Coordinates of C-alpha atoms and ligand atoms in Angstrom, one line a residue:
X1 CA -15.0 -49.1 -40.0
X2 CA -11.5 -47.7 -40.6
X3 CA -10.8 -44.5 -38.6
X4 CA -8.7 -42.7 -41.2
X5 CA -7.5 -40.5 -38.5
X6 CA -5.7 -43.4 -36.8
X7 CA -4.5 -45.3 -39.9
X8 CA -1.4 -45.2 -42.1
X9 CA -1.2 -45.8 -45.9
X10 CA 1.5 -47.6 -47.9
X11 CA 2.0 -46.2 -51.4
X12 CA 2.9 -48.7 -54.2
X13 CA 4.4 -47.6 -57.5
X14 CA 3.6 -50.8 -59.3
X15 CA 6.1 -50.4 -62.1
X16 CA 8.9 -50.6 -59.5
X17 CA 7.5 -52.7 -56.7
X18 CA 7.8 -56.4 -57.7
X19 CA 8.0 -58.1 -61.0
X20 CA 6.5 -61.6 -61.1
X21 CA 7.0 -62.5 -64.8
X22 CA 10.6 -61.4 -65.6
X23 CA 9.7 -58.6 -68.0
X24 CA 11.5 -56.1 -65.8
X25 CA 8.3 -54.3 -64.9
X26 CA 6.5 -54.7 -61.6
X27 CA 3.0 -56.1 -61.8
X28 CA -0.1 -57.1 -59.8
X29 CA 0.9 -60.6 -59.1
X30 CA 4.2 -59.2 -57.8
X31 CA 2.2 -57.0 -55.4
X32 CA 0.1 -60.0 -54.2
X33 CA 3.3 -61.9 -53.4
X34 CA 4.5 -59.0 -51.1
X35 CA 1.2 -58.4 -49.3
X36 CA 2.4 -60.2 -46.1
X37 CA 5.3 -57.8 -46.0
X38 CA 3.0 -54.8 -46.2
X39 CA 0.7 -56.2 -43.6
X40 CA 3.6 -56.7 -41.3
X41 CA 4.3 -53.0 -41.4
X42 CA 0.9 -52.4 -39.8
X43 CA -0.7 -50.1 -42.4
X44 CA -4.4 -50.2 -43.1
X45 CA -4.5 -49.1 -46.7
X46 CA -2.4 -49.5 -49.8
X47 CA -2.5 -46.8 -52.6
X48 CA -1.7 -48.0 -56.1
X49 CA -0.5 -45.4 -58.6
X50 CA -2.3 -45.8 -61.9
X51 CA -2.4 -49.2 -63.5
X52 CA -5.0 -48.5 -66.2
X53 CA -4.3 -48.8 -69.9
X54 CA -1.9 -46.1 -70.9
X55 CA 0.8 -45.3 -73.4
X56 CA 2.9 -44.6 -70.3
X57 CA 4.4 -41.3 -71.3
X58 CA 3.9 -40.2 -67.7
X59 CA 4.0 -43.7 -66.3
X60 CA 0.2 -44.2 -66.1
X61 CA -0.9 -40.6 -65.3
X62 CA -1.9 -40.5 -68.9
X63 CA -4.9 -42.8 -68.9
X64 CA -6.1 -44.1 -72.3
X65 CA -8.9 -46.4 -70.9
X66 CA -10.3 -45.9 -67.4
X67 CA -12.0 -49.3 -67.3
X68 CA -9.2 -51.7 -68.0
X69 CA -5.9 -52.7 -66.5
X70 CA -2.8 -52.2 -68.6
X71 CA -1.6 -55.7 -69.7
X72 CA 1.9 -54.9 -68.4
X73 CA 0.5 -55.0 -64.9
X74 CA -1.9 -58.0 -65.4
X75 CA -5.6 -58.5 -66.1
X76 CA -8.9 -57.5 -64.4
X77 CA -8.9 -61.0 -62.9
X78 CA -5.5 -60.4 -61.4
X79 CA -6.8 -57.2 -60.0
X80 CA -9.9 -58.9 -58.5
X81 CA -7.5 -61.4 -57.0
X82 CA -5.4 -58.6 -55.5
X83 CA -8.5 -57.1 -53.9
X84 CA -9.5 -60.5 -52.5
X85 CA -6.0 -61.2 -51.1
X86 CA -5.7 -57.7 -49.7
X87 CA -9.1 -57.7 -48.0
X88 CA -8.3 -61.2 -46.6
X89 CA -5.4 -59.6 -44.7
X90 CA -7.5 -56.8 -43.4
X91 CA -5.9 -54.3 -45.8
X92 CA -7.8 -51.9 -48.0
X93 CA -7.1 -50.6 -51.5
X94 CA -7.0 -47.0 -52.8
X95 CA -6.8 -46.5 -56.5
X96 CA -5.2 -43.5 -58.1
X97 CA -7.5 -41.7 -60.4
X98 CA -6.6 -39.0 -62.9
X99 CA -9.5 -36.9 -63.9
X100 CA -7.9 -33.6 -64.6
X101 CA -6.7 -35.0 -67.9
X102 CA -6.6 -38.1 -70.1
X103 CA -4.1 -39.4 -72.5
X104 CA -4.6 -38.1 -76.0
X105 CA -4.9 -41.8 -76.9
X106 CA -8.2 -42.0 -75.0
X107 CA -11.2 -42.6 -77.2
X108 CA -12.8 -39.4 -75.9
X109 CA -9.9 -37.3 -77.1
X110 CA -9.6 -39.2 -80.4
X111 CA -13.3 -38.4 -81.0
X112 CA -13.1 -34.9 -79.7
X113 CA -10.3 -33.9 -82.0
X114 CA -12.1 -35.2 -85.1
X115 CA -14.5 -32.3 -85.7
X116 CA -16.1 -29.3 -83.9
X117 CA -19.5 -31.0 -83.9
X118 CA -18.3 -34.3 -82.6
X119 CA -20.4 -35.4 -79.5
X120 CA -17.1 -35.5 -77.5
X121 CA -15.9 -32.1 -78.6
X122 CA -16.7 -30.5 -75.3
X123 CA -15.0 -33.2 -73.2
X124 CA -11.8 -31.2 -73.7
X125 CA -10.8 -27.6 -73.7
X126 CA -10.4 -26.2 -77.2
X127 CA -9.6 -22.7 -78.5
X128 CA -9.8 -21.8 -82.2
X129 CA -6.5 -20.8 -83.7
X130 CA -6.4 -17.0 -84.0
X131 CA -2.8 -16.8 -85.1
X132 CA -1.2 -17.0 -81.7
X133 CA -1.4 -19.1 -78.5
X134 CA -4.6 -18.5 -76.6
X135 CA -2.5 -17.4 -73.6
X136 CA 1.0 -17.7 -72.2
X137 CA 0.4 -20.2 -69.5
X138 CA 3.3 -22.6 -69.0
X139 CA 3.0 -26.4 -68.7
X140 CA 4.1 -28.1 -65.5
X141 CA 6.4 -30.1 -67.6
X142 CA 7.8 -27.1 -69.5
X143 CA 6.7 -25.3 -72.8
X144 CA 3.2 -23.9 -73.5
X145 CA 0.0 -25.5 -72.2
X146 CA -1.5 -25.3 -75.7
X147 CA -0.9 -27.5 -78.7
X148 CA -2.4 -26.9 -82.1
X149 CA -4.4 -29.8 -83.6
X150 CA -4.5 -29.1 -87.3
X151 CA -7.6 -31.3 -87.9
X152 CA -9.8 -28.5 -86.5
X153 CA -7.3 -25.7 -86.5
X154 CA -7.7 -25.4 -82.7
X155 CA -5.5 -25.6 -79.7
X156 CA -6.2 -28.0 -76.8
X157 CA -5.2 -27.3 -73.3
X158 CA -2.7 -29.5 -71.4
X159 CA -1.3 -28.4 -68.0
X160 CA 1.1 -31.4 -68.2
X161 CA 2.6 -33.2 -71.1
X162 CA 1.4 -32.6 -74.7
X163 CA -0.1 -36.1 -74.5
X164 CA -2.2 -35.3 -71.4
X165 CA -5.2 -33.3 -72.6
X166 CA -7.2 -31.5 -69.9
X167 CA -10.8 -32.5 -69.5
X168 CA -13.5 -29.9 -69.5
X169 CA -15.2 -30.0 -66.1
X170 CA -17.6 -27.3 -67.2
X171 CA -19.3 -29.9 -69.3
X172 CA -21.8 -31.9 -67.3
X173 CA -22.0 -35.0 -69.6
X174 CA -18.2 -35.4 -69.2
X175 CA -18.5 -35.2 -65.4
X176 CA -21.2 -37.8 -65.4
X177 CA -19.0 -40.2 -67.4
X178 CA -16.3 -39.7 -64.8
X179 CA -18.6 -40.4 -61.9
X180 CA -19.9 -43.5 -63.6
X181 CA -16.3 -44.7 -64.1
X182 CA -15.5 -44.1 -60.4
X183 CA -18.6 -46.0 -59.3
X184 CA -17.4 -48.9 -61.5
X185 CA -14.2 -49.3 -59.5
X186 CA -16.1 -49.0 -56.2
X187 CA -18.6 -51.6 -57.4
X188 CA -15.6 -53.9 -58.0
X189 CA -14.7 -53.5 -54.4
X190 CA -12.0 -50.9 -54.0
X191 CA -12.1 -48.8 -50.8
X192 CA -11.0 -45.3 -51.9
X193 CA -9.3 -43.0 -54.3
X194 CA -6.2 -40.9 -54.4
X195 CA -7.3 -38.1 -56.7
X196 CA -4.5 -36.7 -58.9
X197 CA -4.1 -32.9 -59.0
X198 CA -7.7 -32.6 -58.1
X199 CA -7.6 -28.9 -57.2
X200 CA -6.8 -28.0 -60.9
X201 CA -10.2 -29.2 -62.3
X202 CA -11.9 -25.8 -62.5
X203 CA -10.3 -23.4 -64.9
X204 CA -11.2 -19.8 -65.5
X205 CA -12.2 -20.4 -69.1
X206 CA -11.8 -16.8 -70.3
X207 CA -8.1 -17.8 -70.4
X208 CA -6.9 -14.3 -69.5
X209 CA -3.7 -13.6 -71.4
X210 CA -1.4 -13.0 -68.5
X211 CA 0.4 -9.7 -68.8
X212 CA 3.6 -11.1 -67.3
X213 CA 6.4 -11.5 -69.8
X214 CA 8.5 -13.4 -67.4
X215 CA 7.5 -17.0 -66.8
X216 CA 7.8 -16.7 -63.0
X217 CA 4.1 -16.8 -63.0
X218 CA 2.9 -19.7 -65.1
X219 CA -0.8 -19.0 -65.0
X220 CA -1.6 -21.3 -62.1
X221 CA -3.6 -18.6 -60.3
X222 CA -6.3 -19.1 -62.9
X223 CA -6.8 -22.7 -62.3
X224 CA -5.5 -23.6 -58.9
X225 CA -8.4 -24.1 -56.4
X226 CA -10.4 -22.6 -59.2
X227 CA -13.9 -21.0 -59.2
X228 CA -16.0 -24.1 -59.2
X229 CA -13.7 -26.6 -57.6
X230 CA -15.8 -27.0 -54.5
X231 CA -19.0 -27.5 -56.5
X232 CA -17.3 -30.3 -58.5
X233 CA -16.0 -32.0 -55.4
X234 CA -19.4 -31.8 -53.6
X235 CA -21.0 -33.2 -56.7
X236 CA -18.4 -36.0 -56.9
X237 CA -19.0 -36.8 -53.3
X238 CA -22.8 -36.9 -53.8
X239 CA -22.6 -38.9 -57.0
X240 CA -19.9 -41.3 -56.0
X241 CA -18.4 -41.4 -52.5
X242 CA -21.5 -41.0 -50.5
X243 CA -23.2 -43.9 -52.2
X244 CA -20.8 -46.4 -50.6
X245 CA -19.7 -47.2 -47.1
X246 CA -16.5 -46.0 -45.7
X247 CA -14.8 -44.7 -48.9
X248 CA -11.6 -42.8 -48.1
X249 CA -10.4 -40.1 -50.4
X250 CA -7.2 -38.2 -50.6
X251 CA -6.8 -35.3 -52.9
X252 CA -3.5 -34.3 -54.3
X253 CA -3.4 -30.5 -54.2
X254 CA -1.1 -28.5 -56.4
X255 CA 0.1 -25.1 -55.0
X256 CA -2.9 -24.9 -52.7
X257 CA -3.7 -22.8 -49.7
X258 CA -4.6 -23.7 -46.1
X259 CA -8.0 -22.1 -46.4
X260 CA -8.9 -24.1 -49.5
X261 CA -7.7 -27.4 -47.8
X262 CA -9.8 -26.7 -44.8
X263 CA -12.8 -26.3 -47.1
X264 CA -11.9 -29.5 -49.0
X265 CA -11.7 -31.7 -45.9
X266 CA -13.9 -30.3 -43.0
X267 CA -16.6 -32.9 -42.5
X268 CA -19.5 -30.5 -43.2
X269 CA -18.1 -29.7 -46.7
X270 CA -18.7 -33.3 -47.8
X271 CA -15.9 -33.2 -50.3
X272 CA -12.7 -35.2 -49.4
X273 CA -11.3 -37.1 -46.4
X274 CA -7.9 -35.5 -46.6
X275 CA -5.4 -33.7 -48.8
X276 CA -1.7 -33.7 -49.8
X277 CA -0.1 -30.3 -49.9
X278 CA 3.5 -29.8 -51.0
X279 CA 4.8 -26.6 -49.4
X280 CA 7.1 -28.4 -47.1
X281 CA 8.7 -30.1 -50.0
X282 CA 9.5 -26.8 -51.7
X283 CA 11.7 -25.5 -48.9
X284 CA 14.8 -26.6 -50.8
X285 CA 13.7 -24.9 -54.0
X286 CA 15.7 -21.7 -54.6
X287 CA 13.4 -18.9 -55.5
X288 CA 10.5 -21.5 -55.6
X289 CA 12.1 -23.0 -58.7
X290 CA 12.4 -26.8 -58.5
X291 CA 15.3 -26.8 -60.9
X292 CA 17.5 -24.5 -58.7
X293 CA 19.2 -26.1 -55.7
X294 CA 19.5 -24.9 -52.1
X295 CA 19.7 -26.5 -48.7
X296 CA 16.3 -27.0 -47.1
X297 CA 15.2 -23.8 -45.4
X298 CA 14.5 -25.2 -41.9
X299 CA 12.7 -22.1 -40.7
X300 CA 10.3 -22.1 -43.6
X301 CA 9.8 -25.9 -43.0
X302 CA 8.9 -25.3 -39.4
X303 CA 6.6 -22.3 -40.2
X304 CA 4.8 -24.5 -42.7
X305 CA 4.2 -27.3 -40.3
X306 CA 3.2 -25.0 -37.5
X307 CA 0.7 -23.1 -39.7
X308 CA -0.8 -26.2 -41.2
X309 CA -1.0 -28.3 -38.0
X310 CA -2.7 -25.4 -36.1
X311 CA -4.9 -24.3 -39.0
X312 CA -6.2 -27.7 -39.9
X313 CA -6.8 -28.7 -36.3
X314 CA -8.7 -25.6 -35.4
X315 CA -11.1 -25.9 -38.4
X316 CA -11.4 -29.7 -38.4
X317 CA -9.6 -30.2 -41.6
X318 CA -7.4 -33.2 -42.2
X319 CA -4.0 -33.6 -43.8
X320 CA -2.2 -36.5 -45.4
X321 CA 1.4 -36.5 -43.9
X322 CA 4.2 -37.5 -46.2
X323 CA 7.8 -36.9 -47.1
X324 CA 8.1 -39.2 -50.0
X325 CA 6.2 -40.3 -53.1
X326 CA 6.9 -41.2 -56.7
X327 CA 7.4 -37.5 -57.6
X328 CA 9.7 -36.6 -54.8
X329 CA 13.4 -37.4 -54.2
X330 CA 14.0 -39.7 -51.2
X331 CA 13.8 -37.9 -47.9
X332 CA 17.0 -39.3 -46.3
X333 CA 19.0 -38.0 -49.3
X334 CA 17.2 -34.7 -49.1
X335 CA 17.1 -33.8 -45.4
X336 CA 19.0 -36.6 -43.7
X337 CA 22.3 -38.3 -44.1
X338 CA 23.1 -40.9 -46.7
X339 CA 26.1 -42.4 -45.0
X340 CA 27.1 -42.6 -41.3
X341 CA 23.7 -41.6 -39.9
X342 CA 21.3 -43.1 -42.5
X343 CA 19.4 -45.1 -39.8
X344 CA 19.3 -42.2 -37.3
X345 CA 18.2 -39.6 -39.8
X346 CA 15.6 -41.9 -41.4
X347 CA 14.1 -42.6 -38.0
X348 CA 14.3 -38.9 -36.9
X349 CA 12.5 -37.7 -40.1
X350 CA 9.9 -40.3 -39.7
X351 CA 9.3 -39.4 -36.1
X352 CA 9.0 -35.7 -36.9
X353 CA 6.2 -36.4 -39.3
X354 CA 4.4 -39.4 -37.8
X355 CA 3.8 -37.7 -34.5
X356 CA 1.8 -34.9 -36.2
X357 CA -1.9 -34.8 -36.8
X358 CA -2.9 -36.3 -40.1
X359 CA -2.7 -39.6 -41.9
X360 CA 0.8 -40.8 -42.7
X361 CA 1.7 -42.1 -46.1
X362 CA 4.7 -44.3 -46.5
X363 CA 6.2 -44.6 -50.0
X364 CA 7.6 -48.0 -51.0
X365 CA 11.3 -48.2 -49.9
X366 CA 11.0 -45.3 -47.5
X367 CA 10.4 -47.9 -44.7
X368 CA 13.9 -49.3 -45.3
X369 CA 15.5 -45.9 -45.8
X370 CA 16.2 -46.1 -49.5
X371 CA 18.3 -43.3 -51.0
X372 CA 18.2 -41.2 -54.2
X373 CA 19.4 -43.0 -57.3
X374 CA 21.6 -40.0 -58.2
X375 CA 22.0 -41.2 -61.8
X376 CA 25.1 -39.8 -63.5
X377 CA 24.2 -39.9 -67.2
X378 CA 21.2 -38.3 -68.9
X379 CA 20.6 -41.6 -70.7
X380 CA 19.8 -43.2 -67.4
X381 CA 16.8 -41.0 -66.9
X382 CA 13.3 -42.2 -67.9
X383 CA 11.0 -39.5 -66.5
X384 CA 9.3 -37.2 -68.9
X385 CA 9.5 -34.3 -66.5
X386 CA 13.3 -34.8 -65.9
X387 CA 14.0 -35.1 -69.6
X388 CA 12.1 -31.9 -70.4
X389 CA 13.7 -30.1 -67.5
X390 CA 17.1 -31.1 -68.7
X391 CA 16.4 -29.8 -72.2
X392 CA 15.1 -26.5 -70.8
X393 CA 18.1 -26.1 -68.5
X394 CA 20.5 -26.6 -71.4
X395 CA 18.5 -24.2 -73.6
X396 CA 18.6 -21.6 -70.8
X397 CA 22.4 -21.8 -70.8
X398 CA 23.3 -24.3 -68.1
X399 CA 26.1 -26.7 -68.8
X400 CA 25.4 -30.4 -69.1
X401 CA 27.3 -30.9 -65.8
X402 CA 25.2 -28.3 -64.0
X403 CA 22.0 -29.7 -65.4
X404 CA 22.9 -33.2 -64.4
X405 CA 23.9 -32.1 -60.9
X406 CA 20.4 -30.7 -60.5
X407 CA 18.7 -33.8 -61.9
X408 CA 20.7 -36.0 -59.5
X409 CA 19.0 -34.2 -56.6
X410 CA 15.6 -33.3 -58.1
X411 CA 14.6 -35.9 -60.7
X412 CA 11.5 -38.0 -59.9
X413 CA 13.5 -41.0 -61.0
X414 CA 15.4 -40.8 -57.7
X415 CA 12.5 -42.5 -56.1
X416 CA 11.3 -44.6 -59.0
X417 CA 14.1 -47.2 -58.9
X418 CA 12.8 -50.7 -57.9
X419 CA 12.3 -51.7 -54.3
X420 CA 15.5 -53.3 -53.0
X421 CA 14.2 -56.6 -51.6
X422 CA 17.4 -58.5 -51.1
X423 CA 21.1 -58.8 -52.0
X424 CA 20.6 -60.9 -55.2
X425 CA 20.7 -59.7 -58.8
X426 CA 18.4 -56.8 -59.4
X427 CA 17.7 -56.9 -55.6
X428 CA 15.0 -59.5 -56.0
X429 CA 12.9 -57.1 -58.0
X430 CA 13.0 -58.9 -61.3
X431 CA 14.7 -61.8 -63.0
X432 CA 14.7 -59.7 -66.2
X433 CA 16.3 -56.4 -67.0
X434 CA 14.6 -53.7 -64.9
X435 CA 12.8 -51.0 -66.8
X436 CA 14.9 -48.4 -65.0
X437 CA 18.4 -48.7 -63.5
X438 CA 18.6 -50.0 -60.0
X439 CA 19.3 -47.6 -57.0
X440 CA 22.1 -47.2 -54.7
X441 CA 23.7 -49.6 -52.2
X442 CA 21.2 -52.4 -52.6
X443 CA 23.7 -54.8 -51.1
X444 CA 23.2 -53.0 -47.7
X445 CA 19.9 -51.3 -48.0
X446 CA 17.3 -53.9 -48.6
X447 CA 14.2 -55.5 -47.1
X448 CA 15.8 -58.8 -46.2
X449 CA 18.6 -57.0 -44.3
X450 CA 16.1 -54.8 -42.4
X451 CA 13.9 -57.7 -41.4
X452 CA 16.9 -59.5 -39.9
X453 CA 17.8 -56.6 -37.6
X454 CA 16.0 -55.4 -34.6
X455 CA 17.5 -52.0 -35.1
X456 CA 16.3 -51.1 -38.6
X457 CA 14.4 -48.4 -40.4
X458 CA 11.7 -51.0 -41.0
X459 CA 11.1 -51.9 -37.4
X460 CA 11.2 -48.2 -36.4
X461 CA 8.4 -47.4 -39.0
X462 CA 6.4 -50.3 -37.8
X463 CA 6.6 -49.0 -34.2
X464 CA 5.5 -45.5 -35.3
X465 CA 2.6 -46.9 -37.2
X466 CA 1.4 -49.0 -34.3
X467 CA 1.8 -46.0 -31.9
X468 CA -0.7 -44.1 -33.9
X469 CA -3.3 -46.8 -33.4
X470 CA -2.5 -47.1 -29.7
X471 CA -2.3 -43.4 -28.6
X472 CA -5.3 -41.2 -29.3
X473 CA -3.2 -38.1 -28.5
X474 CA -1.4 -38.6 -31.8
X475 CA -4.8 -38.1 -33.5
X476 CA -6.2 -35.5 -31.2
X477 CA -3.5 -33.4 -29.4
X478 CA -3.0 -29.7 -30.0
X479 CA 0.3 -28.9 -31.7
X480 CA 2.7 -26.4 -30.2
X481 CA 6.2 -25.7 -31.4
X482 CA 8.8 -25.2 -28.6
X483 CA 11.8 -24.2 -30.6
X484 CA 10.5 -21.9 -33.3
X485 CA 13.8 -20.0 -33.4
X486 CA 16.1 -23.0 -33.9
X487 CA 17.5 -24.0 -37.3
X488 CA 18.9 -27.2 -35.8
X489 CA 16.1 -28.9 -33.9
X490 CA 12.4 -29.4 -34.3
X491 CA 10.7 -29.9 -30.9
X492 CA 7.0 -29.8 -30.5
X493 CA 4.3 -31.0 -28.2
X494 CA 0.9 -32.5 -28.8
X495 CA -1.5 -31.9 -25.9
X496 CA -4.9 -33.0 -24.7
X497 CA -6.7 -32.3 -21.4
X498 CA -5.0 -35.3 -19.8
X499 CA -1.7 -35.8 -21.5
X500 CA 1.3 -34.2 -23.3
X501 CA 3.5 -35.8 -25.9
X502 CA 7.0 -34.4 -26.4
X503 CA 8.6 -34.9 -29.8
X504 CA 12.3 -34.1 -29.9
X505 CA 14.3 -34.1 -33.1
X506 CA 17.9 -33.1 -33.9
X507 CA 17.9 -32.2 -37.6
X508 CA 21.7 -32.1 -37.8
X509 CA 24.8 -34.3 -37.8
X510 CA 26.1 -32.5 -34.7
X511 CA 25.7 -33.1 -31.0
X512 CA 23.6 -30.3 -29.6
X513 CA 22.8 -29.0 -26.2
X514 CA 19.1 -28.1 -25.9
X515 CA 17.0 -26.1 -23.4
X516 CA 17.3 -28.1 -20.2
X517 CA 13.7 -27.2 -19.3
X518 CA 12.5 -29.2 -22.3
X519 CA 14.6 -32.3 -21.6
X520 CA 13.7 -32.2 -17.9
X521 CA 10.0 -32.0 -18.6
X522 CA 10.1 -34.6 -21.4
X523 CA 12.1 -37.0 -19.3
X524 CA 9.5 -36.8 -16.6
X525 CA 7.4 -39.0 -18.8
X526 CA 7.6 -42.3 -20.5
X527 CA 9.8 -42.7 -23.6
X528 CA 7.6 -44.2 -26.3
X529 CA 10.2 -44.4 -29.1
X530 CA 13.8 -43.3 -29.8
X531 CA 16.6 -44.0 -32.2
X532 CA 19.3 -44.0 -29.6
X533 CA 20.2 -46.0 -26.4
X534 CA 19.9 -43.2 -23.9
X535 CA 17.8 -40.4 -25.3
X536 CA 18.4 -36.8 -24.1
X537 CA 21.5 -38.0 -22.3
X538 CA 22.8 -35.2 -20.1
X539 CA 20.5 -32.8 -21.8
X540 CA 22.3 -33.3 -25.1
X541 CA 21.0 -34.6 -28.4
X542 CA 23.3 -36.9 -30.5
X543 CA 23.4 -36.5 -34.3
X544 CA 19.9 -36.9 -35.7
X545 CA 18.7 -38.1 -32.3
X546 CA 15.0 -38.3 -31.8
X547 CA 12.7 -39.3 -29.0
X548 CA 9.0 -39.2 -28.1
X549 CA 7.8 -38.9 -24.5
X550 CA 4.3 -39.3 -23.0
X551 CA 3.4 -37.4 -19.8
X552 CA 0.2 -37.8 -17.8
X553 CA -1.0 -34.4 -16.4
Ligands
NOJ601 C1 0.8 -35.8 -60.1 C2 1.3 -37.2 -60.2 O1 1.7 -37.6 -58.9 C3 2.5 -37.1 -61.2 O2 3.3 -38.3 -61.2 C4 1.9 -36.8 -62.5 O3 3.0 -36.6 -63.4 C5 1.1 -35.5 -62.5 N1 0.2 -35.5 -61.4 C6 0.2 -35.4 -63.7 O4 -0.8 -36.4 -63.7

């Protein structure tokens, strides 16, 4: 049985992972061909972002048919083969499931929109047109959350794109259909789910018309960790997860709270195994606005980790640890150094995260220190969120240059460029024209290069992943921050009755002197990993230096 508290997960964004048939889009057979590489990294699970039939307006997060694989990725037989090949290597598979909304192309929505007495009407959330929008909530992708459907003169709710209609979780028959579908995938042999924006399922259906005229509040308080969310997750657990052995679940939580996440994951709740929260990745949002740039606020970042590490540990909750995914810019570009210290900063950021309590998730390409794409032209962007944001920024008075500067840092396409496998054309991703432009510096930043070198981001990640399996203190130790006042370093310990682990990170490109007491204590132990030849040399930290020390008490 996999101990999810000692494992790591590798996230695959199939569209950009490996193409096997030259159409420029990654596919299942491409994933199969790269399984030995993933196994080499030492992870236990892979998570596949959605590969179900979809019009692809939000790259698969708009599902049109929950039961079938989109032909661009392959067939059900290919998928069964993937499961077989994955399991053969001792790896397990987590499918991404989107049950907050479906595509408007889904048969349920097509039926639901036909008439008010259609059997599927209540699968979605409709409001009769009374001459104005039912409320002023703002979609996560910009614009109102309501779109009028003239066939029944009613608005439907969509927290995301207009083609992603929100399901009505109040309606039991709809919930049962979802559970049945989830059991279908478990029956086929998958080992878990990543549940998309799962804390948004329960909406306050009075749809209070927010009195705010500004859009600083978009209405999220009415549906985030909503009134019946725990009931739904308990029911899902009972109807689905609990019926199988060893199913691991991770819920993606939008704008959530520590209290809610403890409740979602403490074992007695019988809801989810673990959660993703995003507060640490908003510390570079100016005034909490993703589309306004600022340097990461290190104090806020450290406060977040301290609060969540302590809070989850104390109440037996469990976090997924991550810096990167398909919605986030690359972490080395964001908080590290893209040039001189790429290796050092990639290793330091990985150490900072991987030595915490939780289950680390590694997003394809992160393990070789891939960088943001930083596209220069608006026509290079593919992502629906980025394109909407660009329009909104221009409408709000930003110049094209300003808006592009922001996209270059913030767009989700930064992390969606294909995995750079080698130094050949299209970096070994595809023999055809890739669906999206390739990323930066593929001649130097690629898998082949990393596998050749002992000192590489890949081998550093591999070591961290294996340390988690070997040292129980990484799972169990109490977290204490030692340098809460510093904006330059992040130093913490993990402690059990018998051992202490020191984790030392220089977050800057400067050489720093740190508290001698810390280096003296740490150096009394064994150095388990570092990104430099002589760690803590003369009580100093080199740019982006990191080291981890284990002391017996
Ligand atoms: C979160 C997913 O990670 C993201 O890619 C998607 O756009 C939204 N949920 C909506 O499904």
